Tab-separated table of C-alpha atoms and ligand atoms in Angstrom:
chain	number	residue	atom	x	y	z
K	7	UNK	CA	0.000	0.000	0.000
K	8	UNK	CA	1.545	3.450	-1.102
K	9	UNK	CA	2.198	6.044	1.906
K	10	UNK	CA	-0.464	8.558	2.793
K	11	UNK	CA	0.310	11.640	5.073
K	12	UNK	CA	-2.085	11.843	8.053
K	13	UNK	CA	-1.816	14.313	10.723
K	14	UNK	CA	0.056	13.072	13.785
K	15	UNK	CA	-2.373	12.360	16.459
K	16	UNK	CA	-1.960	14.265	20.057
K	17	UNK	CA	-2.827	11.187	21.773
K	18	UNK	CA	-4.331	7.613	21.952
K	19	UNK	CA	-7.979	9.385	21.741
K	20	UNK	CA	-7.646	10.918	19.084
K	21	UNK	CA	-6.179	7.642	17.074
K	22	UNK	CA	-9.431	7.128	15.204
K	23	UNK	CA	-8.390	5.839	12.017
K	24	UNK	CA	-5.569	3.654	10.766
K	25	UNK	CA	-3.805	6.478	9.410
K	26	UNK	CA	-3.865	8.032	12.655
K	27	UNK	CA	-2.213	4.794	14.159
K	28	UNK	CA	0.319	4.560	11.183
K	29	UNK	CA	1.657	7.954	11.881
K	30	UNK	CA	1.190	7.183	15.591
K	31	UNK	CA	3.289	4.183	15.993
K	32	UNK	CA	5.595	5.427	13.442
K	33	UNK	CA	6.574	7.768	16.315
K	34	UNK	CA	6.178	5.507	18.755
K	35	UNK	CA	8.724	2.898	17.075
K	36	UNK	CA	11.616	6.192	16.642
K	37	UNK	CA	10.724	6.891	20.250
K	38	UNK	CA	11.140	3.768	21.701
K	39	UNK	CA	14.150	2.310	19.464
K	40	UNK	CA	12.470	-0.052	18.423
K	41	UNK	CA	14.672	-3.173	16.704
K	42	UNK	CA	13.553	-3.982	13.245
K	43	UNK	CA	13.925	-7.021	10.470
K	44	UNK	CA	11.583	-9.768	11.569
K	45	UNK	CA	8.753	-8.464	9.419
K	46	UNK	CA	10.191	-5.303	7.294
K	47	UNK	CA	13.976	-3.353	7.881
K	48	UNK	CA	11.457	0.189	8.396
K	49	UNK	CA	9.169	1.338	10.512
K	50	UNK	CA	6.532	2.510	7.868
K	51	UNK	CA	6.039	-0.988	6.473
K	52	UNK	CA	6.270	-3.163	9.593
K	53	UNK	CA	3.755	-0.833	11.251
K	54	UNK	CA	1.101	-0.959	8.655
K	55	UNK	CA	1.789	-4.451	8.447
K	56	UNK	CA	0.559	-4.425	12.264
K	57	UNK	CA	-2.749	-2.459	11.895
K	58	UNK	CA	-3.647	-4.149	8.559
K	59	UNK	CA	-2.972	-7.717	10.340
K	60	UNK	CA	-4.776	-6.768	13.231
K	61	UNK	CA	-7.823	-5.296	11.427
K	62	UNK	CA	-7.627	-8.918	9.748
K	63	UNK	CA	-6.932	-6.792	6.296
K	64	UNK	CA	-5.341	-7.792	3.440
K	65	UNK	CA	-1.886	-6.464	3.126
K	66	UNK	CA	-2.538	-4.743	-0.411
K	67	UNK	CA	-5.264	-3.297	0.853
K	68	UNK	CA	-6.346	-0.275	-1.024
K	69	UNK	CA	-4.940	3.238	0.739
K	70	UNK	CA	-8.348	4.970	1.402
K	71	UNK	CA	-8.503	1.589	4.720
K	72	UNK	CA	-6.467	4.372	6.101
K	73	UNK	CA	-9.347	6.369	6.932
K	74	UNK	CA	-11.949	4.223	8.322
K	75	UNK	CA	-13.443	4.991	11.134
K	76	UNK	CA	-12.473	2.490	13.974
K	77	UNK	CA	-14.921	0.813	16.440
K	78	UNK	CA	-13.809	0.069	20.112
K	79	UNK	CA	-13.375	-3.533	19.513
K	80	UNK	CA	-11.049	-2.946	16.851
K	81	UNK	CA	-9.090	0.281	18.722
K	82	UNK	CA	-8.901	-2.214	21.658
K	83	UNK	CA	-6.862	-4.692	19.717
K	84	UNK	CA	-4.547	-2.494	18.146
K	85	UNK	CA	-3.854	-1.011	21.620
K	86	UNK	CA	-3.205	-4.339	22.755
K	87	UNK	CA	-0.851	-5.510	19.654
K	88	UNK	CA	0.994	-2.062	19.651
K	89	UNK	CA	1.883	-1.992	23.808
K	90	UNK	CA	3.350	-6.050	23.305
K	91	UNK	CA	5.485	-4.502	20.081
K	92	UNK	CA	6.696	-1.573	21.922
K	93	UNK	CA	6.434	-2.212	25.929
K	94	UNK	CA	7.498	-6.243	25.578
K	95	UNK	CA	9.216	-5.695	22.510
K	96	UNK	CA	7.295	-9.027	21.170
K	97	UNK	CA	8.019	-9.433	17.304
K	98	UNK	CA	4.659	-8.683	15.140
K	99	UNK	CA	4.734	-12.271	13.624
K	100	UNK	CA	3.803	-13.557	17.109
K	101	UNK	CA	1.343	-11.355	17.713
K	102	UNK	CA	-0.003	-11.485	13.865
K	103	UNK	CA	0.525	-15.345	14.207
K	104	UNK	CA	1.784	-15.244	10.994
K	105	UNK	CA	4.420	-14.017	8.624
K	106	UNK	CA	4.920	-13.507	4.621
K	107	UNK	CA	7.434	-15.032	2.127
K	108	UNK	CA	6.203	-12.883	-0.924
K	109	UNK	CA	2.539	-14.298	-1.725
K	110	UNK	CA	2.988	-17.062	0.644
K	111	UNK	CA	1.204	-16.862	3.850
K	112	UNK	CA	2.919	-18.725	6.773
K	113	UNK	CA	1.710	-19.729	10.292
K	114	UNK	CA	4.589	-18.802	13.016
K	115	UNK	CA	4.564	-18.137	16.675
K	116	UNK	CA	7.158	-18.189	19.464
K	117	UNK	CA	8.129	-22.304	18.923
K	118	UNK	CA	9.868	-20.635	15.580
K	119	UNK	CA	12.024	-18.170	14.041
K	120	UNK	CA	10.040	-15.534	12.022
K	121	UNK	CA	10.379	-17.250	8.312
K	122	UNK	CA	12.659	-14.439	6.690
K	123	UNK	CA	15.281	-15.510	4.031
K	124	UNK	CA	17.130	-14.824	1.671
K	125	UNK	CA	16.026	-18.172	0.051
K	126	UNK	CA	12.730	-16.867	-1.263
K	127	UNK	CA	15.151	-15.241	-4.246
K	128	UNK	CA	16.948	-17.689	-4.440
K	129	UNK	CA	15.197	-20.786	-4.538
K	130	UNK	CA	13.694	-20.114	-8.433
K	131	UNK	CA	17.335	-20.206	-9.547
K	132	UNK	CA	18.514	-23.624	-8.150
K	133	UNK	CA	17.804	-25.262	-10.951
K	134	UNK	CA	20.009	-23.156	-12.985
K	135	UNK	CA	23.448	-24.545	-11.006
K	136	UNK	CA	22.725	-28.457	-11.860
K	137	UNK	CA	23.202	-30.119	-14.658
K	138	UNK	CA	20.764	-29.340	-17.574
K	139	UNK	CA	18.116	-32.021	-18.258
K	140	UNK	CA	18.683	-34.011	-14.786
K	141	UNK	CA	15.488	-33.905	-12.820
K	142	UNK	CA	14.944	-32.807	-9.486
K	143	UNK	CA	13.523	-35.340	-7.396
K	144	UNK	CA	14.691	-35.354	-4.319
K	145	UNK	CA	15.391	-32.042	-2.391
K	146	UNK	CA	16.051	-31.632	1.959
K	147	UNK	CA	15.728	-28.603	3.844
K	148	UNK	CA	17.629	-29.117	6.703
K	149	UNK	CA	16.652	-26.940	10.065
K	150	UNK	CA	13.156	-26.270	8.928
K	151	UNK	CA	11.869	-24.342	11.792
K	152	UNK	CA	8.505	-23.484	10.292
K	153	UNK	CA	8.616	-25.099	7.775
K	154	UNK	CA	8.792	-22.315	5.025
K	155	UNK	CA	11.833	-23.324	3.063
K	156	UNK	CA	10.558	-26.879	2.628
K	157	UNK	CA	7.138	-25.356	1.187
K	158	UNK	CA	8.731	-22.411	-0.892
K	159	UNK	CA	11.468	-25.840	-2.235
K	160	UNK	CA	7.704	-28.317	-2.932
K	161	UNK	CA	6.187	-25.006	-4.981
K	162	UNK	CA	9.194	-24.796	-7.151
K	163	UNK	CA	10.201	-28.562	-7.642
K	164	UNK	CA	6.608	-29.368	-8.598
K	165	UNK	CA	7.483	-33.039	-8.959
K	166	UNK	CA	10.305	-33.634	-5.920
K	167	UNK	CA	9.932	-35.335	-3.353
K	168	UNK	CA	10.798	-33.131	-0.193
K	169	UNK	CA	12.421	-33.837	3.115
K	170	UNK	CA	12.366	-31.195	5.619
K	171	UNK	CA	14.451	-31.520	9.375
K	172	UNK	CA	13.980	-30.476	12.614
K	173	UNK	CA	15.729	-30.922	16.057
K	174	UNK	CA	12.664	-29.331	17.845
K	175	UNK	CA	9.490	-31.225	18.510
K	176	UNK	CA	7.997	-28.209	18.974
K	177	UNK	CA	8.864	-25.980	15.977
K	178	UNK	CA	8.076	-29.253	14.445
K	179	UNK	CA	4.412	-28.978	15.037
K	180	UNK	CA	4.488	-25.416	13.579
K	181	UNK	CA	6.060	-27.180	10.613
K	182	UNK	CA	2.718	-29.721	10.468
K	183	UNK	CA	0.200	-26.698	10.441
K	184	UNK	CA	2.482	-25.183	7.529
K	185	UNK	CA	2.872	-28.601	5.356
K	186	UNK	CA	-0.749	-28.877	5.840
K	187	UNK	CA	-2.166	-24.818	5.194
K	188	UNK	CA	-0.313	-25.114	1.843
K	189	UNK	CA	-1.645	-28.265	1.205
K	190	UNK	CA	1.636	-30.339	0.982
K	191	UNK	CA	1.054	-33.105	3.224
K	192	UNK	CA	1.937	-36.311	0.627
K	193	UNK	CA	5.003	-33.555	-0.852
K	194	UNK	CA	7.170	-32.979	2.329
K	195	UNK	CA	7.943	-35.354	4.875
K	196	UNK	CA	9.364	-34.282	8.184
K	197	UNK	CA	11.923	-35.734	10.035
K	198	UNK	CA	12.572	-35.061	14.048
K	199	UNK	CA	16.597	-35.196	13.981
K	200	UNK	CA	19.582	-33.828	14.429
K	201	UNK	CA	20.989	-33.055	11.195
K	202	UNK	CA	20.882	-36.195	9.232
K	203	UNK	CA	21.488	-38.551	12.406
K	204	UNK	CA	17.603	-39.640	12.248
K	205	UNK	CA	17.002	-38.769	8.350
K	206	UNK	CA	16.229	-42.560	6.373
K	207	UNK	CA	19.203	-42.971	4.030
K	208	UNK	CA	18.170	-41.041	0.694
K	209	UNK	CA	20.725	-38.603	-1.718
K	210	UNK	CA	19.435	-35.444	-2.596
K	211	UNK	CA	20.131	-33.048	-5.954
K	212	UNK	CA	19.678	-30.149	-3.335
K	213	UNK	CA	20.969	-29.950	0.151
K	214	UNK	CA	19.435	-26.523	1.545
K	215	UNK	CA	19.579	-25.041	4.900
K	216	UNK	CA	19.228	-22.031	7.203
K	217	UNK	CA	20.745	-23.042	10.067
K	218	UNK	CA	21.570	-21.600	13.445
K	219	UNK	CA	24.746	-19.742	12.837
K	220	UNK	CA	24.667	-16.964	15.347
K	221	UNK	CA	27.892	-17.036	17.745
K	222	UNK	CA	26.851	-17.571	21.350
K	223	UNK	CA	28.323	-14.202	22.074
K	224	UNK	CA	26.231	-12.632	19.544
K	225	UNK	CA	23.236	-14.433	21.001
K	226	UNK	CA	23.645	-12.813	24.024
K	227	UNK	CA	23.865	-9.712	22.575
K	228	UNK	CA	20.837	-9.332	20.288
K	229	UNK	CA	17.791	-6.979	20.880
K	230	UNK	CA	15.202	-7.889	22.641
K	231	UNK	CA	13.013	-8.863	19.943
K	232	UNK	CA	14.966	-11.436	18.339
K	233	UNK	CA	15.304	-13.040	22.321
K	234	UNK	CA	11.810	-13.589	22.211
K	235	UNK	CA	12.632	-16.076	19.117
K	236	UNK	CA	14.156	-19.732	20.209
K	237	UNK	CA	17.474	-19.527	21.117
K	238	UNK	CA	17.997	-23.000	19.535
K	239	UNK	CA	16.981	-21.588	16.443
K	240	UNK	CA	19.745	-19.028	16.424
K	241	UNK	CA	22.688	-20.536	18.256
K	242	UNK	CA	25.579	-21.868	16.066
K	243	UNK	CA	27.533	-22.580	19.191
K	244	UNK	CA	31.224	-20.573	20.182
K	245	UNK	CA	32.175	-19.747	16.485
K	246	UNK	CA	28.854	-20.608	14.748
K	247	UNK	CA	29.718	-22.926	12.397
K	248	UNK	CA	28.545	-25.895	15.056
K	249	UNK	CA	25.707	-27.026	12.647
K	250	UNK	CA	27.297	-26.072	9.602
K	251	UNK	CA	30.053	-28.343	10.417
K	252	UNK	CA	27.937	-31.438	11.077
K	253	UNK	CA	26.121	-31.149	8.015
K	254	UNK	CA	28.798	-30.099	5.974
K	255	UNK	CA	30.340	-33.711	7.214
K	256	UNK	CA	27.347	-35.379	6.477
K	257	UNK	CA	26.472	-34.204	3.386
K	258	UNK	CA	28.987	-36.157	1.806
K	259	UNK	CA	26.660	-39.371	2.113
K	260	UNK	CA	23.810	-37.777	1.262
K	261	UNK	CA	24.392	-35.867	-2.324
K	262	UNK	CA	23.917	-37.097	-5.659
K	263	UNK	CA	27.188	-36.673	-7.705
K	264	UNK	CA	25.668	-33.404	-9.259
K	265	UNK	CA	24.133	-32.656	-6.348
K	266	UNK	CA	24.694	-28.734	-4.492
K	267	UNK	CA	24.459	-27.713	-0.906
K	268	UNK	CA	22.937	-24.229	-0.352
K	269	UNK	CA	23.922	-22.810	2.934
K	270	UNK	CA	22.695	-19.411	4.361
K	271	UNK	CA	25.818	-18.596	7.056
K	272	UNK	CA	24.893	-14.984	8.081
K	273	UNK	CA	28.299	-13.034	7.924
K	274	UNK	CA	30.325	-15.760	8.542
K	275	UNK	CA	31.728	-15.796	5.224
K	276	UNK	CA	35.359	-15.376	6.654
K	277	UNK	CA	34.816	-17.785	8.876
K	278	UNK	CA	33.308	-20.425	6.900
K	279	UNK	CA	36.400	-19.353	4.622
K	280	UNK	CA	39.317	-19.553	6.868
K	281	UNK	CA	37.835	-23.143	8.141
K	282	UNK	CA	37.543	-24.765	4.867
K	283	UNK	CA	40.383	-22.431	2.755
K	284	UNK	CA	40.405	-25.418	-0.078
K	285	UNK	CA	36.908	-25.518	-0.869
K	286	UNK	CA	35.235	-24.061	-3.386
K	287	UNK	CA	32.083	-21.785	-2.504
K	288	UNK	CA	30.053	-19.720	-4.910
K	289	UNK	CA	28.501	-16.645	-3.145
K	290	UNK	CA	25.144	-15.861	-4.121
K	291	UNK	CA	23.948	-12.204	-4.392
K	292	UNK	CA	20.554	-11.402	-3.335
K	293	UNK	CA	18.541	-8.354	-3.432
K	294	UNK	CA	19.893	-6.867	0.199
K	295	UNK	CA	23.360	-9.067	0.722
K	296	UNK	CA	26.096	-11.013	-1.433
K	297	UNK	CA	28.163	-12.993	1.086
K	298	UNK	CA	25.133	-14.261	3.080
K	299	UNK	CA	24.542	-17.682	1.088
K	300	UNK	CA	26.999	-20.201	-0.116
K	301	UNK	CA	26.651	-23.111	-2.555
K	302	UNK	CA	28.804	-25.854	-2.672
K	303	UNK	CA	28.774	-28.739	-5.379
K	304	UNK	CA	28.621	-32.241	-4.439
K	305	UNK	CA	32.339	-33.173	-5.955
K	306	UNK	CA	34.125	-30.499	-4.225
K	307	UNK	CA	32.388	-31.442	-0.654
K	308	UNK	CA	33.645	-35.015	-1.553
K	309	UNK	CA	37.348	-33.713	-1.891
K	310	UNK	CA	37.002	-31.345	1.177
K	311	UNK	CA	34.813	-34.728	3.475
K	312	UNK	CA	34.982	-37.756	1.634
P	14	SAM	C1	17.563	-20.208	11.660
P	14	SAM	S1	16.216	-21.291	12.056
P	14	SAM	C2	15.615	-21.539	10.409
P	14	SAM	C3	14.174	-21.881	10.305
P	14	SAM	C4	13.623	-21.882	8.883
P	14	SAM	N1	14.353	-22.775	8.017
P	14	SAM	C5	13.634	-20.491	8.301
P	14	SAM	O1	14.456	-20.218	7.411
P	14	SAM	O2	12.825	-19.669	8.749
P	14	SAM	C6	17.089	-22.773	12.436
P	14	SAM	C7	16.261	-23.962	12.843
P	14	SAM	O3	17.157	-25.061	13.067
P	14	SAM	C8	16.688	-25.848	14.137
P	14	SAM	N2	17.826	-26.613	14.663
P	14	SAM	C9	18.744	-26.236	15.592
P	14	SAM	N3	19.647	-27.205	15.781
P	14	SAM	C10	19.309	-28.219	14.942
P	14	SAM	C11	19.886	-29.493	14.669
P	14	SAM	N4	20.985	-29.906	15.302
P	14	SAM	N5	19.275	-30.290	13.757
P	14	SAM	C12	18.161	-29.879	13.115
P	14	SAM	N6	17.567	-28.665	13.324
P	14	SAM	C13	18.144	-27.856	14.225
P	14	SAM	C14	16.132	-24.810	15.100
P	14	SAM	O4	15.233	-25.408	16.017
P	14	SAM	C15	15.464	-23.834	14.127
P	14	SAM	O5	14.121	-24.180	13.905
């Protein structure tokens, strides 16, 4: 929805409309220092995402929804939703109970990590880095969280079979209610386990993950909003690179010969670098980064684990 001005309200009274709230908690999220990048990297948008949500309206929503006139019940549940954002600092997605991977709609709450990747760009050009004319059958997303990944990976490999992992039991279940919303229940199959430890012996064409990769130093250290998300789901352990390393190992057994790994590491480039210094890593550019995402090809994690 395109930006609107609206006079900035004196005070919650007077915040009759949804313009009136947009400007409002605009303020609000300046005021307040708010931490941003679980829903939107700006105020404006993550805002408006907040009101629409709560007003159960659809996010391209016409501008003149900026100036209805609210009733109580609905004033009374933005005031609610805003004071959790700004006094508890609780991320929008748990309070929307839901968050957005382009047109994809996605179920989420405080079991998982607010789906946000890089891979939504970069899954539609997978294809393009195997060989030509081999097809995709069997594809893993490893650390699924909410599942997202795996769905976005069933979408675009219409006929592949999809694996999707998952340590906790309880990010797990977020990962049923996903599978099943998008209605991929006989396309993705998901496995409790660490890494591959519990995963039935299969080799994929695509290996693709998002894994924890946070140092536990940084952990400590992140705004309070991205606390409120599962540690587990964050933690890579002292340098990061505990997960990476395990399924880095693993992989090995689990690639077809063409096969690629896909790895989103953060900035951890130098340190994913100065670890494996032999291997060769293609850097993928999205949109907002270019050293976030790595892909490796099956022969060269053979020469570097096998
Ligand atoms: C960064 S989140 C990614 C979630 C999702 N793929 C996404 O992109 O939104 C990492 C996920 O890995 C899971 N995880 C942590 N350790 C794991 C392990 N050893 N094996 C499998 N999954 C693990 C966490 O519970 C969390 O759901």
């Amino acid at each position: 929805m395109k930006k609107k001005r609206h006079t900035r309200p004196g005070g919650p009274s007077e915040l009759l409309t949804p313009g009136h709230w947009l400007q409002w908690a605009i303020g609000e999220y300046e005021r307040h220092d708010l931490s941003l990048g679980q829903i939107s990297d700006n105020a404006h948008d993550e805002a408006l995402y907040l009101i629409l949500r709560t007003l159960d309206l659809p996010l391209d929503s016409e501008p003149d929804v900026l100036d209805i006139i609210l009733d109580d019940s609905h004033q009374a549940a933005l005031r609610e939703n805003f004071s959790q954002r700004i006094a508890e600092r609780v991320p929008a997605s748990y309070l929307t109970k839901e968050a957005w991977l382009g047109e994809h709609r996605f179920y989420c709450d405080e079991r998982v990590l607010t789906p946000r990747s890089y891979f939504l760009e970069l899954i539609p050009t997978m294809a393009g880095y195997l060989p030509t004319g081999v097809p995709v059958r069997d594809v893993v997303d490893v650390c699924t969280g909410s599942g997202c990944l795996a769905v976005l990976l069933a979408y675009e490999f219409d006929r592949a079979r999809v694996d999707a992992v998952e340590l906790s039991p309880d990010a797990l279940e977020v990962a049923k209610i996903n599978v099943a919303e998008h209605g991929m229940t006989d396309r993705i199959t998901l496995h409790e386990s660490d890494v591959f430890d519990a995963v039935p012996e299969r080799r994929y064409d695509i290996i693709l993950s998002n894994p924890p990769y946070e140092p536990s130093a940084v952990c400590e250290a992140l705004p309070e909003e991205f606390k409120h998300e599962p540690r587990m789901a964050l933690d890579g352990g002292t340098d990061g690179l505990v997960i990476i390393r395990k399924l880095m190992a693993q992989a090995v057994d689990r690639l077809q010969p063409h096969g690629i790994v896909v790895l989103e590491v953060g900035a951890l480039k130098p340190v994913v670098q100065e670890t494996w210094p032999k291997m060769p890593m293609r850097w993928l550019k999205t949109q907002d980064a270019m050293n976030c995402v790595c892909l490796i090809r099956a022969v060269d994690v053979m020469k570097q684990f096998g």
